[in-house]
Coordinates of C-alpha atoms in Angstrom, one line a residue:
Chain E
V1070 CA 29.1 23.3 -3.8
T1071 CA 32.2 21.7 -2.2
S1072 CA 32.5 18.0 -1.8
E1073 CA 33.4 18.6 1.8
A1074 CA 29.9 19.9 2.4
L1075 CA 28.5 16.7 0.9
D1076 CA 30.8 14.6 3.0
A1077 CA 29.8 16.3 6.2
G1078 CA 26.2 15.7 5.2
S1079 CA 26.5 12.1 4.6
R1080 CA 28.4 11.6 7.8
A1081 CA 25.6 13.4 9.7
V1082 CA 23.0 11.3 8.0
A1083 CA 24.7 8.0 8.5
P1084 CA 23.5 7.4 12.1
A1085 CA 19.9 8.1 11.0
I1086 CA 20.2 5.4 8.3
A1087 CA 21.9 3.0 10.7
Q1088 CA 19.1 3.5 13.1
A1089 CA 16.4 3.0 10.5
E1090 CA 17.9 -0.3 9.5
L1091 CA 16.3 -3.2 11.3
S1092 CA 19.0 -5.1 13.0
R1093 CA 19.4 -8.3 11.0
G1094 CA 21.9 -9.7 13.4
P1095 CA 21.3 -11.9 16.4
S1096 CA 18.1 -11.0 18.2
R1097 CA 18.7 -9.9 21.7
L1098 CA 17.8 -13.1 23.4
R1099 CA 19.9 -14.9 26.0
P1100 CA 22.0 -17.8 24.8
P1101 CA 19.7 -20.8 24.6
R1102 CA 19.6 -23.4 27.2
R1103 CA 20.8 -26.7 26.0
T1104 CA 17.8 -28.7 27.1
W1105 CA 15.3 -29.5 24.3
T1106 CA 11.7 -28.9 25.4
I1107 CA 8.6 -29.1 23.3
G1108 CA 8.3 -25.3 23.6
R1109 CA 11.8 -24.8 22.1
A1110 CA 11.1 -27.2 19.3
L1111 CA 7.9 -25.4 18.5
I1112 CA 9.6 -22.0 18.4
L1113 CA 12.1 -23.5 16.0
L1114 CA 9.6 -25.3 13.8
A1115 CA 6.8 -22.7 13.8
P1116 CA 8.7 -20.2 11.6
I1117 CA 9.6 -22.9 9.2
A1118 CA 6.1 -24.2 9.0
C1119 CA 4.8 -20.7 8.4
S1120 CA 7.3 -19.9 5.7
V1121 CA 6.2 -23.1 3.9
I1122 CA 2.6 -21.9 4.0
F1123 CA 3.6 -18.4 2.7
I1124 CA 6.0 -19.6 0.0
Y1125 CA 4.0 -22.6 -1.2
P1126 CA 1.4 -20.7 -3.3
F1127 CA 4.3 -19.3 -5.4
I1128 CA 5.7 -22.8 -5.9
W1129 CA 2.3 -24.2 -6.7
L1130 CA 1.8 -21.5 -9.3
L1131 CA 5.2 -21.9 -10.9
S1132 CA 4.8 -25.7 -10.9
A1133 CA 1.3 -25.5 -12.4
S1134 CA 2.6 -23.2 -15.2
L1135 CA 5.0 -26.0 -16.3
K1136 CA 2.3 -28.7 -16.5
P1137 CA 0.3 -29.7 -19.5
R1138 CA -3.3 -28.6 -19.6
S1139 CA -4.7 -31.8 -18.1
D1140 CA -2.4 -31.8 -15.1
V1141 CA -2.8 -28.2 -13.9
F1142 CA -5.0 -29.1 -11.0
D1143 CA -3.2 -32.2 -9.9
N1144 CA -1.6 -30.4 -6.9
M1145 CA 1.7 -32.2 -7.5
L1146 CA 4.7 -30.4 -6.3
I1147 CA 6.9 -31.6 -9.2
P1148 CA 5.2 -31.8 -12.6
Q1149 CA 4.9 -35.3 -14.0
T1150 CA 5.9 -33.9 -17.4
I1151 CA 7.6 -30.5 -17.5
T1152 CA 6.7 -28.4 -20.5
F1153 CA 7.4 -24.8 -21.4
H1154 CA 4.6 -25.0 -24.0
N1155 CA 2.2 -22.8 -21.8
Y1156 CA 4.6 -19.9 -22.0
L1157 CA 4.6 -20.1 -25.8
T1158 CA 0.9 -20.3 -25.9
V1159 CA 0.4 -17.3 -23.7
W1160 CA 2.7 -15.3 -26.0
Q1161 CA 0.6 -16.4 -29.0
Q1162 CA -2.8 -16.0 -27.4
A1163 CA -2.3 -12.6 -25.8
P1164 CA -0.1 -9.5 -26.6
M1165 CA 2.0 -10.2 -23.5
A1166 CA 5.0 -8.3 -24.8
L1167 CA 2.8 -5.2 -25.5
W1168 CA 1.2 -5.4 -22.1
L1169 CA 4.7 -5.7 -20.5
V1170 CA 5.9 -2.6 -22.4
N1171 CA 2.7 -0.6 -21.5
T1172 CA 3.1 -1.6 -17.8
L1173 CA 6.8 -0.7 -17.8
F1174 CA 6.1 2.6 -19.5
V1175 CA 3.5 3.5 -16.8
T1176 CA 5.5 2.3 -13.8
V1177 CA 8.7 4.0 -14.8
L1178 CA 7.0 7.3 -15.5
A1179 CA 4.8 7.0 -12.4
A1180 CA 7.7 6.3 -10.1
L1181 CA 10.1 9.0 -11.6
T1182 CA 7.5 11.8 -11.6
V1183 CA 6.2 11.1 -8.2
A1184 CA 9.7 10.9 -6.7
I1185 CA 10.9 14.2 -8.2
S1186 CA 7.7 16.2 -7.6
S1187 CA 7.2 14.9 -4.0
A1188 CA 10.8 15.6 -3.2
M1189 CA 10.4 19.2 -4.4
V1190 CA 7.3 19.7 -2.4
A1191 CA 8.8 18.0 0.7
W1192 CA 11.8 20.3 0.4
G1193 CA 9.6 23.3 0.2
F1194 CA 7.9 22.3 3.4
A1195 CA 11.0 21.2 5.2
Y1196 CA 13.5 24.0 4.4
F1197 CA 11.6 27.3 4.1
R1198 CA 9.7 29.2 6.6
F1199 CA 6.6 30.9 5.2
P1200 CA 3.2 32.0 6.2
L1201 CA 0.5 29.3 6.5
R1202 CA 3.2 26.5 6.3
G1203 CA 1.6 24.6 9.2
P1204 CA -2.0 24.7 7.9
L1205 CA -0.9 23.9 4.4
F1206 CA 1.1 20.9 5.5
G1207 CA -1.9 19.8 7.6
L1208 CA -3.9 19.9 4.3
V1209 CA -1.3 17.6 2.7
L1210 CA -1.8 15.1 5.5
A1211 CA -5.6 15.5 5.4
T1212 CA -5.7 14.5 1.7
M1213 CA -4.4 11.1 2.8
M1214 CA -7.6 10.5 4.8
L1215 CA -9.8 11.1 1.8
P1216 CA -11.0 7.8 0.3
G1217 CA -10.1 7.6 -3.4
A1218 CA -13.7 6.8 -4.2
V1219 CA -14.7 10.4 -3.5
T1220 CA -12.5 11.9 -6.2
M1221 CA -12.7 8.9 -8.5
V1222 CA -15.7 10.1 -10.6
P1223 CA -14.7 13.7 -11.1
V1224 CA -11.1 12.8 -11.9
F1225 CA -12.4 10.4 -14.5
L1226 CA -14.5 13.2 -16.0
I1227 CA -11.4 15.5 -16.1
W1228 CA -9.5 12.9 -18.2
N1229 CA -12.6 12.2 -20.2
S1230 CA -13.0 15.9 -21.1
L1231 CA -9.3 16.0 -22.1
G1232 CA -9.9 13.0 -24.4
M1233 CA -7.3 11.0 -22.5
V1234 CA -9.6 8.0 -21.6
G1235 CA -8.3 5.0 -23.4
T1236 CA -4.7 6.2 -23.2
L1237 CA -2.1 5.4 -20.6
T1238 CA -1.7 9.0 -19.4
P1239 CA -4.3 9.0 -16.6
L1240 CA -2.4 6.1 -15.0
W1241 CA 0.7 8.2 -14.2
A1242 CA 0.2 11.9 -15.0
Q1243 CA -1.3 12.7 -11.7
N1244 CA 2.0 11.8 -10.1
L1245 CA 3.5 15.0 -11.6
F1246 CA 1.9 16.8 -8.7
G1247 CA 3.4 14.8 -5.9
S1248 CA 1.6 12.4 -3.6
A1249 CA 0.8 13.2 0.1
F1250 CA 2.3 10.0 1.5
Y1251 CA 5.7 10.4 -0.2
I1252 CA 5.7 14.1 0.6
F1253 CA 5.3 13.2 4.2
L1254 CA 8.0 10.5 4.0
L1255 CA 10.6 12.7 2.3
R1256 CA 9.9 15.7 4.5
Q1257 CA 10.7 13.6 7.5
F1258 CA 14.0 12.7 5.9
F1259 CA 14.8 16.3 5.0
L1260 CA 14.1 17.5 8.5
G1261 CA 16.8 15.1 9.7
L1262 CA 19.5 16.8 7.6
P1263 CA 21.8 19.3 9.3
R1264 CA 21.0 22.9 8.4
D1265 CA 24.5 24.3 8.7
M1266 CA 25.6 22.6 5.5
F1267 CA 22.9 24.4 3.5
E1268 CA 23.7 27.7 5.1
A1269 CA 27.4 27.1 4.1
A1270 CA 26.3 26.5 0.6
T1271 CA 24.3 29.7 0.5
I1272 CA 27.3 31.7 1.6
D1273 CA 29.2 30.0 -1.2
G1274 CA 26.6 31.5 -3.5
A1275 CA 24.5 28.5 -4.3
G1276 CA 20.9 29.3 -5.3
N1277 CA 17.8 27.6 -4.0
W1278 CA 17.6 25.2 -6.8
S1279 CA 21.2 24.0 -6.7
I1280 CA 20.9 23.6 -2.9
F1281 CA 18.0 21.3 -3.4
W1282 CA 19.1 19.5 -6.5
R1283 CA 22.9 19.2 -5.8
I1284 CA 22.9 18.8 -2.0
A1285 CA 19.6 17.8 -0.6
V1286 CA 18.5 15.3 -3.2
P1287 CA 21.8 13.3 -3.2
L1288 CA 21.6 13.2 0.6
C1289 CA 18.1 11.8 0.7
R1290 CA 18.8 9.0 -1.7
P1291 CA 17.6 6.3 0.7
A1292 CA 14.2 7.9 1.0
L1293 CA 14.0 8.5 -2.7
V1294 CA 14.8 4.8 -3.4
V1295 CA 12.0 3.9 -1.0
T1296 CA 9.6 6.2 -2.9
L1297 CA 10.6 4.8 -6.3
L1298 CA 10.2 1.2 -5.1
F1299 CA 6.9 1.7 -3.4
E1300 CA 5.4 3.6 -6.4
F1301 CA 6.8 1.2 -8.9
Q1302 CA 5.1 -1.6 -7.1
A1303 CA 1.8 0.3 -6.7
A1304 CA 1.7 1.2 -10.4
W1305 CA 2.7 -2.3 -11.6
T1306 CA 0.0 -4.0 -9.5
D1307 CA -2.9 -1.5 -9.8
L1308 CA -6.1 -2.9 -11.2
M1309 CA -8.8 -0.3 -10.6
R1310 CA -7.4 2.6 -12.7
P1311 CA -6.6 0.4 -15.7
L1312 CA -10.2 -1.0 -15.4
I1313 CA -11.5 2.6 -15.4
Y1314 CA -9.3 4.1 -18.1
L1315 CA -8.2 1.4 -20.6
R1316 CA -10.6 0.3 -23.3
D1317 CA -8.6 -1.4 -26.0
A1318 CA -6.7 -4.6 -25.3
S1319 CA -3.7 -3.1 -27.0
S1320 CA -3.4 -0.5 -24.2
Y1321 CA -3.8 -2.9 -21.3
T1322 CA -1.3 -3.2 -18.5
I1323 CA -0.4 -6.6 -17.1
P1324 CA -3.0 -6.7 -14.3
R1325 CA -5.7 -5.6 -16.7
G1326 CA -4.6 -8.0 -19.3
L1327 CA -4.5 -10.8 -16.7
K1328 CA -8.1 -10.0 -15.7
A1329 CA -9.1 -10.1 -19.4
L1330 CA -7.4 -13.5 -19.8
L1331 CA -9.3 -14.8 -16.7
D1332 CA -12.6 -13.6 -18.2
Q1333 CA -11.8 -15.2 -21.6
F1334 CA -10.1 -18.5 -20.6
G1335 CA -11.4 -19.0 -17.1
F1336 CA -15.1 -18.2 -17.1
G1337 CA -15.6 -17.4 -20.7
G1338 CA -16.3 -20.9 -21.8
D1339 CA -12.8 -22.0 -22.9
W1340 CA -11.3 -23.7 -20.0
H1341 CA -7.6 -23.0 -20.4
W1342 CA -6.5 -22.4 -16.8
E1343 CA -2.9 -23.2 -17.8
I1344 CA -2.8 -19.9 -19.7
I1345 CA -4.1 -18.0 -16.7
V1346 CA -1.6 -19.6 -14.4
T1347 CA 1.3 -18.9 -16.7
A1348 CA 0.3 -15.3 -17.2
S1349 CA 0.0 -14.9 -13.4
V1350 CA 3.6 -16.1 -13.1
I1351 CA 4.7 -13.6 -15.7
A1352 CA 2.8 -10.8 -13.9
T1353 CA 4.3 -11.7 -10.5
V1354 CA 7.9 -12.5 -11.3
P1355 CA 9.0 -8.9 -11.9
M1356 CA 7.6 -7.8 -8.5
I1357 CA 9.6 -10.7 -6.8
L1358 CA 12.7 -9.5 -8.6
L1359 CA 12.0 -5.9 -7.6
F1360 CA 11.7 -7.0 -3.9
F1361 CA 15.0 -8.9 -4.0
A1362 CA 16.7 -5.9 -5.7
G1363 CA 15.5 -3.5 -3.1
Q1364 CA 14.8 -5.7 -0.1
R1365 CA 16.6 -3.5 2.5
H1366 CA 14.8 -0.4 1.3
F1367 CA 11.4 -2.0 1.2
V1368 CA 11.8 -3.2 4.8
Q1369 CA 13.1 0.1 6.0
G1370 CA 10.5 2.1 4.3
I1371 CA 7.6 0.0 5.7
A1372 CA 9.1 0.1 9.2
T1373 CA 9.5 3.9 9.0
T1374 CA 5.9 4.3 7.9
G1375 CA 4.7 2.2 10.8
S1376 CA 6.6 4.1 13.4
K1377 CA 5.8 7.5 12.0
G1378 CA 2.2 6.7 11.5
Chain M
M1027 CA 12.4 6.5 12.8
V1028 CA 14.6 8.3 10.4
S1029 CA 14.3 11.6 12.1
T1030 CA 14.1 10.7 15.7
T1031 CA 17.8 10.5 16.0
T1032 CA 19.1 13.5 14.2
G1033 CA 15.8 15.4 13.9
A1034 CA 16.0 16.8 17.4
A1035 CA 19.5 18.1 16.7
A1036 CA 18.8 19.7 13.3
G1037 CA 15.5 20.4 11.8
R1038 CA 13.0 19.2 14.3
G1039 CA 12.3 22.7 15.8
Q1040 CA 11.7 25.7 13.6
P1041 CA 14.2 25.5 10.8
T1042 CA 15.9 28.9 10.4
P1043 CA 15.6 30.5 7.0
V1044 CA 18.9 30.6 5.1
G1045 CA 21.1 33.5 6.2
E1046 CA 18.9 34.7 9.0
S1047 CA 21.7 34.4 11.6
A1048 CA 24.1 36.4 9.5
E1049 CA 21.6 39.2 9.0
V1050 CA 20.4 39.7 12.6
N1051 CA 22.1 43.1 12.9
R1052 CA 21.2 44.3 9.5
P1053 CA 18.4 46.7 8.9
Q1054 CA 14.9 45.3 9.3
R1055 CA 14.0 46.0 5.7
R1056 CA 16.7 43.7 4.4
Y1057 CA 15.4 41.0 6.7
R1058 CA 11.8 41.4 5.4
A1059 CA 13.1 41.2 1.8
S1060 CA 14.8 37.9 2.6
R1061 CA 11.6 36.5 4.1
R1062 CA 9.7 37.5 1.1
R1063 CA 12.2 35.8 -1.2
D1064 CA 11.9 32.7 1.0
T1065 CA 8.2 32.7 0.7
L1066 CA 8.4 33.0 -3.1
A1067 CA 11.0 30.2 -3.3
A1068 CA 8.9 28.0 -1.0
L1069 CA 5.9 28.6 -3.1
A1070 CA 7.9 27.6 -6.2
F1071 CA 8.9 24.3 -4.6
I1072 CA 5.4 23.4 -3.3
S1073 CA 3.6 24.6 -6.5
P1074 CA 3.3 21.1 -8.0
W1075 CA 1.3 20.1 -4.9
I1076 CA -0.8 23.2 -4.9
V1077 CA -1.8 22.8 -8.6
G1078 CA -2.4 19.1 -8.1
F1079 CA -4.4 19.7 -4.9
L1080 CA -6.7 22.3 -6.7
L1081 CA -7.1 20.2 -9.8
F1082 CA -7.3 16.6 -8.5
T1083 CA -8.5 17.0 -4.9
A1084 CA -10.3 20.3 -4.2
W1085 CA -12.3 20.6 -7.4
P1086 CA -13.2 16.9 -7.6
V1087 CA -14.4 17.0 -4.0
L1088 CA -16.7 19.9 -4.7
Y1089 CA -17.8 18.6 -8.0
S1090 CA -18.5 15.2 -6.5
A1091 CA -20.6 16.8 -3.8
Y1092 CA -22.6 18.6 -6.6
L1093 CA -22.8 15.4 -8.8
S1094 CA -24.3 13.5 -5.8
L1095 CA -27.3 15.8 -6.1
T1096 CA -27.8 15.0 -9.8
D1097 CA -28.4 12.3 -12.3
Y1098 CA -25.5 12.2 -14.7
D1099 CA -24.6 9.6 -17.3
V1100 CA -21.6 11.4 -18.9
I1101 CA -23.4 11.8 -22.2
N1102 CA -26.2 14.2 -21.2
D1103 CA -25.8 17.2 -18.9
P1104 CA -26.2 16.6 -15.2
N1105 CA -29.9 16.8 -14.1
F1106 CA -30.4 18.3 -10.6
V1107 CA -32.5 15.9 -8.4
G1108 CA -31.8 17.2 -4.9
L1109 CA -31.4 14.6 -2.3
D1110 CA -33.0 11.8 -4.4
N1111 CA -29.8 9.8 -4.7
Y1112 CA -29.3 9.8 -1.0
K1113 CA -32.9 8.7 -0.4
E1114 CA -32.3 5.9 -3.0
L1115 CA -29.2 4.8 -1.1
F1116 CA -31.4 3.8 1.8
A1117 CA -33.9 2.0 -0.4
D1118 CA -31.5 0.1 -2.6
P1119 CA -31.2 -3.5 -1.4
K1120 CA -27.8 -3.8 -3.1
I1121 CA -26.4 -1.0 -0.9
A1122 CA -27.6 -2.9 2.2
L1123 CA -26.2 -6.1 0.8
S1124 CA -22.8 -4.6 -0.1
L1125 CA -22.5 -2.8 3.2
A1126 CA -23.4 -6.0 5.1
N1127 CA -20.8 -7.9 3.1
T1128 CA -18.2 -5.2 3.7
V1129 CA -18.8 -4.9 7.4
F1130 CA -18.7 -8.7 7.8
Y1131 CA -15.4 -8.8 5.9
T1132 CA -13.9 -5.9 7.9
L1133 CA -15.0 -7.1 11.3
I1134 CA -13.4 -10.5 10.8
Q1135 CA -10.5 -9.7 8.5
V1136 CA -8.9 -6.8 10.6
P1137 CA -8.7 -8.7 13.9
L1138 CA -7.4 -11.8 12.2
H1139 CA -4.9 -9.7 10.2
V1140 CA -3.6 -8.1 13.4
L1141 CA -3.4 -11.4 15.3
V1142 CA -1.6 -13.3 12.5
S1143 CA 0.9 -10.5 11.7
L1144 CA 1.6 -10.0 15.4
A1145 CA 2.1 -13.8 15.9
L1146 CA 4.5 -13.9 12.9
A1147 CA 6.4 -10.9 14.2
L1148 CA 6.8 -12.5 17.6
L1149 CA 8.1 -15.6 16.0
L1150 CA 10.5 -13.7 13.9
N1151 CA 11.7 -11.7 16.9
R1152 CA 12.6 -15.0 18.6
A1153 CA 14.1 -16.7 15.6
M1154 CA 17.9 -16.4 16.1
R1155 CA 19.1 -17.7 12.8
A1156 CA 17.6 -17.2 9.4
A1157 CA 15.4 -14.3 10.6
G1158 CA 16.1 -12.6 7.3
F1159 CA 14.9 -15.6 5.4
F1160 CA 11.7 -15.9 7.4
R1161 CA 11.0 -12.2 7.0
T1162 CA 11.4 -12.4 3.2
A1163 CA 9.1 -15.5 3.2
F1164 CA 6.4 -13.6 5.1
F1165 CA 6.7 -10.5 3.0
L1166 CA 7.0 -11.8 -0.5
P1167 CA 3.2 -12.5 -1.0
K1168 CA 2.6 -8.8 -0.4
M1169 CA 4.5 -8.2 -3.7
T1170 CA 2.0 -10.3 -5.7
P1171 CA -0.4 -8.2 -7.9
P1172 CA -3.9 -8.4 -6.4
V1173 CA -5.2 -9.8 -9.6
A1174 CA -2.9 -12.7 -9.3
V1175 CA -4.0 -13.1 -5.6
G1176 CA -7.6 -13.3 -6.8
I1177 CA -6.6 -15.9 -9.4
L1178 CA -4.7 -17.9 -6.7
F1179 CA -7.8 -17.8 -4.5
L1180 CA -9.9 -19.3 -7.3
L1181 CA -7.3 -22.1 -7.8
L1182 CA -6.2 -22.9 -4.3
F1183 CA -9.7 -22.7 -2.8
N1184 CA -11.5 -24.5 -5.6
G1185 CA -14.1 -26.8 -4.0
Q1186 CA -13.2 -30.0 -5.9
S1187 CA -9.6 -29.8 -6.8
G1188 CA -8.1 -27.0 -4.8
L1189 CA -5.1 -27.5 -2.7
I1190 CA -6.8 -26.3 0.5
N1191 CA -9.5 -28.9 0.3
T1192 CA -7.0 -31.5 -0.6
V1193 CA -5.1 -30.8 2.5
L1194 CA -8.3 -30.7 4.6
G1195 CA -9.1 -34.1 3.1
W1196 CA -5.9 -35.6 4.6
F1197 CA -7.4 -34.8 8.0
G1198 CA -10.8 -36.3 7.0
I1199 CA -12.4 -32.9 6.6
N1200 CA -14.7 -32.4 3.7
G1201 CA -13.9 -28.8 2.7
P1202 CA -16.7 -26.5 1.5
A1203 CA -17.1 -25.0 -2.0
W1204 CA -15.2 -21.8 -1.1
T1205 CA -15.5 -20.2 -4.5
T1206 CA -19.2 -20.8 -5.1
D1207 CA -21.1 -21.4 -1.9
P1208 CA -22.3 -18.0 -0.7
H1209 CA -21.7 -18.9 2.9
W1210 CA -18.0 -19.6 2.3
V1211 CA -17.0 -17.0 -0.2
K1212 CA -16.2 -14.3 2.3
P1213 CA -14.5 -16.6 4.8
G1214 CA -12.4 -17.9 1.9
L1215 CA -11.5 -14.3 0.8
I1216 CA -10.5 -13.5 4.3
L1217 CA -8.3 -16.5 4.6
M1218 CA -6.7 -15.6 1.3
S1219 CA -6.1 -12.0 2.5
L1220 CA -4.1 -13.3 5.4
W1221 CA -1.5 -14.4 2.9
T1222 CA -0.6 -10.8 2.3
V1223 CA 0.0 -9.6 5.9
G1224 CA 3.7 -9.0 5.2
S1225 CA 4.0 -5.3 5.7
S1226 CA 2.2 -5.4 9.1
V1227 CA 4.7 -8.1 10.1
I1228 CA 7.5 -5.8 9.3
I1229 CA 5.9 -2.9 11.2
F1230 CA 5.4 -5.0 14.3
L1231 CA 8.9 -6.5 14.1
A1232 CA 10.3 -3.0 14.0
A1233 CA 8.2 -2.0 17.0
L1234 CA 9.3 -5.2 18.9
R1235 CA 12.9 -4.5 18.3
N1236 CA 12.4 -1.0 19.9
V1237 CA 11.3 -2.3 23.2
P1238 CA 14.1 -1.7 25.7
L1239 CA 15.7 -5.0 26.7
D1240 CA 16.1 -4.1 30.4
M1241 CA 12.3 -4.2 30.7
Y1242 CA 12.4 -7.9 30.0
D1243 CA 15.3 -8.3 32.4
S1244 CA 13.3 -6.7 35.2
G1245 CA 10.3 -8.8 34.2
K1246 CA 12.4 -11.9 34.6
V1247 CA 13.7 -10.8 38.0
D1248 CA 10.0 -10.5 39.0
G1249 CA 9.5 -14.0 37.8
A1250 CA 7.3 -13.3 34.8
N1251 CA 7.1 -16.0 32.2
W1252 CA 7.1 -15.5 28.4
W1253 CA 3.4 -15.0 28.2
Q1254 CA 3.2 -12.6 31.1
Q1255 CA 6.1 -10.6 29.6
T1256 CA 4.3 -10.5 26.3
I1257 CA 1.0 -9.2 27.9
H1258 CA 2.5 -6.8 30.4
I1259 CA 5.6 -5.5 28.6
T1260 CA 5.4 -6.1 24.9
K1261 CA 1.7 -5.4 24.3
P1262 CA 1.7 -1.9 26.0
M1263 CA 5.1 -1.0 24.4
I1264 CA 3.9 -1.7 20.9
S1265 CA 0.3 -0.6 21.3
G1266 CA 1.0 2.5 19.1
S1267 CA 1.9 0.2 16.2
I1268 CA -1.1 -2.0 16.8
F1269 CA -3.3 1.1 16.6
F1270 CA -1.7 2.2 13.4
V1271 CA -2.1 -1.2 11.8
V1272 CA -5.7 -1.5 13.0
V1273 CA -6.7 2.0 11.6
V1274 CA -4.9 1.6 8.2
N1275 CA -6.2 -1.9 7.7
T1276 CA -9.8 -1.0 8.6
I1277 CA -9.8 1.7 6.0
A1278 CA -8.2 -0.7 3.5
A1279 CA -10.6 -3.5 4.3
F1280 CA -13.6 -1.2 4.0
Q1281 CA -12.5 -0.4 0.4
T1282 CA -11.4 -3.9 -0.6
F1283 CA -11.8 -4.3 -4.3
S1284 CA -9.3 -6.0 -6.5
E1285 CA -9.1 -9.6 -5.3
A1286 CA -12.8 -10.0 -5.0
Y1287 CA -13.5 -8.2 -8.2
T1288 CA -11.0 -10.4 -10.1
A1289 CA -12.4 -13.6 -8.7
F1290 CA -16.1 -12.9 -8.8
F1291 CA -17.0 -10.2 -11.3
G1292 CA -16.6 -10.4 -15.1
S1293 CA -15.8 -7.4 -17.2
G1294 CA -16.1 -6.9 -20.8
N1295 CA -17.9 -9.5 -22.8
T1296 CA -18.1 -12.1 -20.0
T1297 CA -20.3 -11.1 -17.2
Y1298 CA -20.6 -13.2 -14.1
S1299 CA -21.1 -12.0 -10.5
N1300 CA -21.6 -13.3 -7.0
D1301 CA -23.7 -11.4 -4.5
A1302 CA -21.8 -12.8 -1.6
A1303 CA -18.6 -11.0 -2.8
L1304 CA -20.4 -7.8 -3.7
F1305 CA -18.3 -5.4 -1.5
Y1306 CA -19.2 -1.7 -1.3
A1307 CA -16.2 -0.6 -3.5
I1308 CA -17.2 -3.1 -6.2
Y1309 CA -20.8 -1.9 -6.2
L1310 CA -19.6 1.7 -6.4
F1311 CA -17.3 0.9 -9.3
Q1312 CA -20.2 -0.9 -11.1
Q1313 CA -22.5 2.0 -10.6
A1314 CA -20.0 4.6 -11.8
F1315 CA -18.3 2.9 -14.7
Q1316 CA -20.5 0.0 -15.8
F1317 CA -24.0 1.5 -15.4
L1318 CA -22.7 5.1 -15.8
H1319 CA -24.8 6.3 -12.8
M1320 CA -22.2 9.0 -11.9
G1321 CA -24.5 11.0 -9.6
Y1322 CA -25.6 7.9 -7.7
A1323 CA -21.9 6.7 -7.5
S1324 CA -20.9 10.1 -6.1
A1325 CA -23.6 9.8 -3.4
M1326 CA -22.3 6.3 -2.6
A1327 CA -18.7 7.7 -2.3
W1328 CA -19.8 10.3 0.2
L1329 CA -21.6 7.7 2.3
L1330 CA -18.4 5.7 2.3
F1331 CA -16.4 8.7 3.3
V1332 CA -18.8 9.4 6.3
I1333 CA -18.7 5.8 7.4
I1334 CA -14.9 5.6 7.3
L1335 CA -14.6 9.0 9.1
I1336 CA -16.9 7.8 11.9
I1337 CA -15.1 4.5 12.3
T1338 CA -11.7 6.2 12.4
L1339 CA -12.9 8.8 14.9
I1340 CA -14.2 6.0 17.2
Q1341 CA -10.9 4.2 16.9
V1342 CA -8.9 7.3 17.8
R1343 CA -11.2 7.9 20.7
V1344 CA -10.9 4.3 22.0
S1345 CA -7.1 4.3 21.4
R1346 CA -6.7 7.3 23.8
R1347 CA -7.6 4.9 26.6
L1348 CA -5.7 1.9 25.3
V1349 CA -2.5 3.1 23.7
Y1350 CA 0.4 3.5 26.0
L1351 CA 2.4 6.6 25.0
E1352 CA 5.6 6.6 26.9
G1353 CA 8.2 5.4 24.4
E1354 CA 6.6 7.0 21.4
Q1355 CA 5.8 10.6 20.5
R1356 CA 2.6 10.9 18.6

């Protein structure tokens, strides 16, 4: 495969990406009138007020995690005494490091497997023409309509009969088979790639796999990044599957562990809300970092989902 | 959005199989062989999905339908009981309770969710500077794990010392006991859920930025004010996105689980529960994995499926009259 082919490809894809990006620049309003009316002041202040409401719970949580046990509920923005003691306590009271490792293991495997398998399936539907392609793809979309509750019990029985209940495998292994939503997303992206390039590669003697792996996959990087980020978040924050499949505290993921801490230190009789607050911070911070790392892709991915319905 | 620009040019129509154009004049047999090779290659590429579909969707759907006609506790073999589970559904007061809770939650949460996210998107669309900052601020809560959202709910809405009631107190309002009073548990959960409207805000913002500007110019020439423009230009132009957000969030609200389960239902050694927060998905989860009534839980799942299907079909039917289609191809 020549690098020229790749170049031609990325040039052709560029407008699609540019289009997908939400213009961050100036919104298309007229230059403002200079007069200050109540309405204009409201328009200026309302987003600020709303941002405060949306951000404040994070600040409250972070601030509470730095307070000693007696001050956790004092609702003071700045702690009267700042202490990192709670973070030490959480580390001693709960196997936080183990939970973080478990969660990271599941999320990385879930994201990688779903991205690769969904890309393969999406490529199969986008590139080849074969009998029953339409109905089969319709079936892919139809599975998105099925509530997870319907398959939840039999899928549990499958993992149970394989002796996998209590292990981390059921939390990610299903992703080996692709996921309808990402198949849809990636197929849309593949359909936007110019065909001539792949035909040129065929004439150069490239096989089906190398056309997919060495041309199509590099070209659809933006959509793959969206897939990885979405699935990483979904796997990191999931509560229901860990509740169903994990038995032993040593195999817990962070959300499952957080729920266990709430049961033990919140309602279980020992009132140690500072531990719960601190563990919540530890569970949330990685997701905040993930968002800032992939902000543009998150926003594009969600906007694309909304407009493609 | 990704494909609307180049899609029409390249793959939108029927993608031609590789090499077809070069082989047009070759013998028919050669052509058929290439088609067969294409089919085989395609099957190889989509095989992960086929295996996964058979193993984790098709078989579970059939088996779930069978299980719903049995009593099954995982340890002993399924015991066929006919339609008994379905009859029991209609006699079980907890089904009625959890359905009522879920319908209440959905009926109030979805309209509020749409209104709040739409209002925020309109604000963002008008914010000239720092629009990026505001968008981040509105979206970040969506990244919070639902367990942490449930915990935040318990803390912020606490009747005595919670931040919400403290702020209400500044205005002389004696806030209710959100986390214990059965009348206020669901309103509290709904308010908390509005904290995570971020992705709908982004969807609406994208739709708003796609409305052609000259429409507003003509609106202004006709003397329409901001509100009239919003109602007569913006609303029809983004009605497709509104429909999408309504449908997706109705389905999600009907299956709401994690936040309420975290805040109100103990697992493991500590058991506590609150009937006011017993949503359908929570009751289903309890039946399946705490009481090990797998057959009954399967019947519950099918009832849920039918309800969601009916709601979605009604929404699609209604939307045909309300959604304006010009700018969007659906």
